[in-house]
Amino acid sequence: MSVHKPSPHDAAALHVTGQARYVDDIPLPGNAVHLAFGLSSIARGRITAMALDKVRQAPGVIAVLTAADLPGANDVSPSIHDEPLLSDGDVHYAGQPLFLVVADSHLAARKAARLGEVTYEEEPPVLTIEDALEKDWRFEDGPRIYTKGDVDAALAAAPHRLSGRIEMGGQEHFYLEGQAALALPQEGGDMVVHSSTQHPTEIQHKVADALNMPMHAVRVETRRMGGGFGGKESQGNALAVACAVAAQLTGRPAKMRYDRDDDMTITGKRHDFRIDYTVGHDAEGRILAVDFTQYTRCGWAQDLSLPVADRAMLHADNAYLLPNARITSHRLRTNMASATAFRGFGGPQGMVGIERVMDHLAHDLGIDPVELRRRNYYRAAPLAETGKPETTPPTPGNKLDPGDVASRGATQVSSGLGAAKRFGGEFSPAQPAEDSNTTPYHMEVTDFILHEMTDSLLERADYASRKAAITEWNASNDRLKKGIAFSPVKFGISFTLTHLNQAGALVHVYQDGSVHMNHGGTEMGQGLFQKVAQVAASRFGLPLDAIKITATDTGKVPNTSATAASSGSDLNGMAVKAACDTIRDRMAECLAELHQVQPAEVVFAEGEVRVGTEVMPFARAAQIAYENRVSLSATGFYKTPEVAWDRIAGKGRPFFYFAYGAAITEVVIDTLTGENRILRTDILHDAGASLNPALDIRQVEGGYVQGAGWLTTEELWWDDAGHLRTHAPSTYKIPACSDRPDIFNVALWEGENRAETIYRSKAVGEPPFMLGISAHLALSDACAACGPAFPDLQAPATAEEVLRAVKRAQA
Amino acid sequence: MTQVSMTVNGKPVSGEVEGRTLLADYLREDLRLTGTHIGCDTSQCGACVVHVNGKAVKACTMFAAEAEGAEVTTIEGMANPDGSLNTIQQAFQDHHGLQCGFCTPGMVMSAAALLEENPKPTEAEIRDYLEGNICRCTGYHNIVKAIMAASGQDVSAIAAE
Ligand code: FES
Ligand code: FES
């Protein structure tokens, strides 16, 4: 079987020889045009005049477009149509695209784009949480609130109480390949678009609207991205639409790529958050009630902010059973680039809140932070019999705004409402008793394995003796201080917008026995294509090289969901499996009949097909099937069972299952400069029965480093006028090779998914990102070694912030 | 326009370029050698590293005209003459030193230059040398490991496997 094996990335050989093609590498016909946006220089106001003659006269310029010149919808929003491709007169952030330059080279377009003379009627930008709250600039009518139990009563009754606040910054994706798109005009006005996108269907839909054409006239292809991390779920819309419009206008192929500074200025980032907490607890550190208020700056447009903020609420518990909990979430509108999806999708921010609470409690009570966490864990769930999961009866959802049904931005009380009607109705699951193992959104946790994982990790990492050694070391060192911290991860897997949990596949077997595989997932480096190809190879009993991996293509598999929410291999693996099984069953039936055996006696293994006593190569079997007029092409489809969620009420089962992980990080800080290093990291991560342990471990390593980067060196900084001043790697510090831990031990937990997923594996894209929280906690621990007070370390813990925290600890 | 001629991957090439044409653009646009990637346009990410007269250079930092008469090697010229992967390339594949692959050409070129200078680097020396090469996906662990392996050193001792 090909699954569960550590095969290298499918395109590794192409990558190391420079042959792997990204959008910008696709050979262009000589007459191609290149595009650049002219950007706003202010954060808020109205355009009073736009003089573009100099732009038009610049060398190489073919056309200059403003909103009035667009043939169709001026809209690149993935949610509520509040994001024009080109400004309609209002300016909402510094760096907003105002006009589009079409030129004969990338450089000519960029140079000309600087020549626009725009005059504005400026207004003071809304940039801070306070400002947005005061003006009531928010998305949705008011704060969203999820509640479990009677929080006020429980807080009042609690023997002890604790309050605090943590602020955490956003994060630039810095996918190494910047945003890029290419549109190739076809006969009859059709359009082929190559886009570096996680969501080809969304690109297809947006391009069709912009051209006033049905979706069938647009085909989108994505072979690979040079990194995505969520930054290519919706942020590629503008480039693809601009290219399609320019291609239609000029009849020539049109390409656009943002240079890095433009990319960082124009596109959205991870949401920054402020979380206020009040906790009621007992003397042993058991939480009795918690009240969280989350504030996030969403930027100027809604984009995917609602589901991001929802997911932050859904991870406010992380691994802890909170008997009474209230989570209040404010989604604030500000004059900044529109914050968007980023690995974890709000989950990390929610988790940082509760992990901070744990640390604060442990510090105040003088209890070991690991012990305190364990006291608050969800209860271990007994292993249920692995039967067939019940499938939920289909329930009609409300009619959606047809605009954006395929996007996570489509949160207009969508299918969740239809599904959620079941609660309290005929199909209602029994309401769990108050003391049961439920989350603040009333979902029973039935697969909790962190007790065992924690034991195992503490032992592997030799936590107890290292902690003691660090305490001793700190006692004899004044300038340098070490810190060590543990943090667990429990991350919910599924799209919270229920109807997105579906996937399609298309598989062909050719008469020579080679297999063409296609599905709706996109490859951004995570190894999805290889993992799904391993599934196909296993179903046919073929070696991996018999399976041709092909580019994601809306013409082959339609109506796909974004490759996001870590769901890529769960969904597409199942869809491909279904398609392969259909073909395999047809072949088996044909061969069985020819050989007068039962279809069940036809076995596909090791590149061969055994029919009763006869053995033939797979290729021969395919040929026989073809000659007997058996269809060797099939589609496959999958929808995740059991999920049903009402995001307004905050009740239901948004997740099919949880993925778990745990990390221990050790750091050292310089108390005079705030400089710091990660010395050692130990990780134990749960990928179920991993489809490919090598690729999964790589996701864990990369996710951890990216997560630690978010909370340490990566600082986004806007000036008072709303200009992002950290718009290049010179000023925005992502982890470099020397920043990774000196000692880095990563292991996968041996287990299998209790939920019936593809070969019992678990999703692994996002969960390890949150292991990086342990780095922040370790820094806080080191700061705490400097004095008696709680260091109250904020994020990112830059050297300056570490220094401030040291001072606070000493105070 | 200026006339330039140089040797790229062993083949003589020549052409007309504007004085301001960067070597990276000349390689990508004029010679269609698109394995040299542009990750930042500002000499910071290392995705565009090539060798000029045997030295690792960020091709977005140098004008094409400055490479007049030089021997340039790009990622496309790194495989063995029979087309098989060279030791470093093979090590990146075997040790999973890549995910999205966008940084990989630059990493391989930097690694080759390092091993030329220092055939048996320590882990710390590798990390130090790669300071100018950013990777957003891998967390670097397997990149370092691949380079250690390519230099013929034992990597079983490097943890996380
Ligand atoms: S593109 Fe040359 S260093 Fe980034
Ligand atoms: S593999 Fe993606 S940037 Fe290095």
XYZ file of C-alpha atoms in Angstrom, chain A residues 13 54 118 210 294 362 420 435 453 479 510 547 674 721 795:
15
model
C 12.736 16.552 -8.628
C 0.880 61.209 -17.298
C -4.862 61.943 -7.201
C -16.462 40.780 -13.771
C -12.168 39.353 22.029
C -0.061 29.239 37.482
C -29.233 23.904 13.016
C -21.086 18.686 33.872
C 0.125 12.713 24.874
C 22.091 38.673 32.872
C -6.148 4.653 -19.635
C -0.669 7.909 -10.904
C 15.712 41.621 25.330
C -1.716 58.028 9.288
C 2.767 39.435 21.467
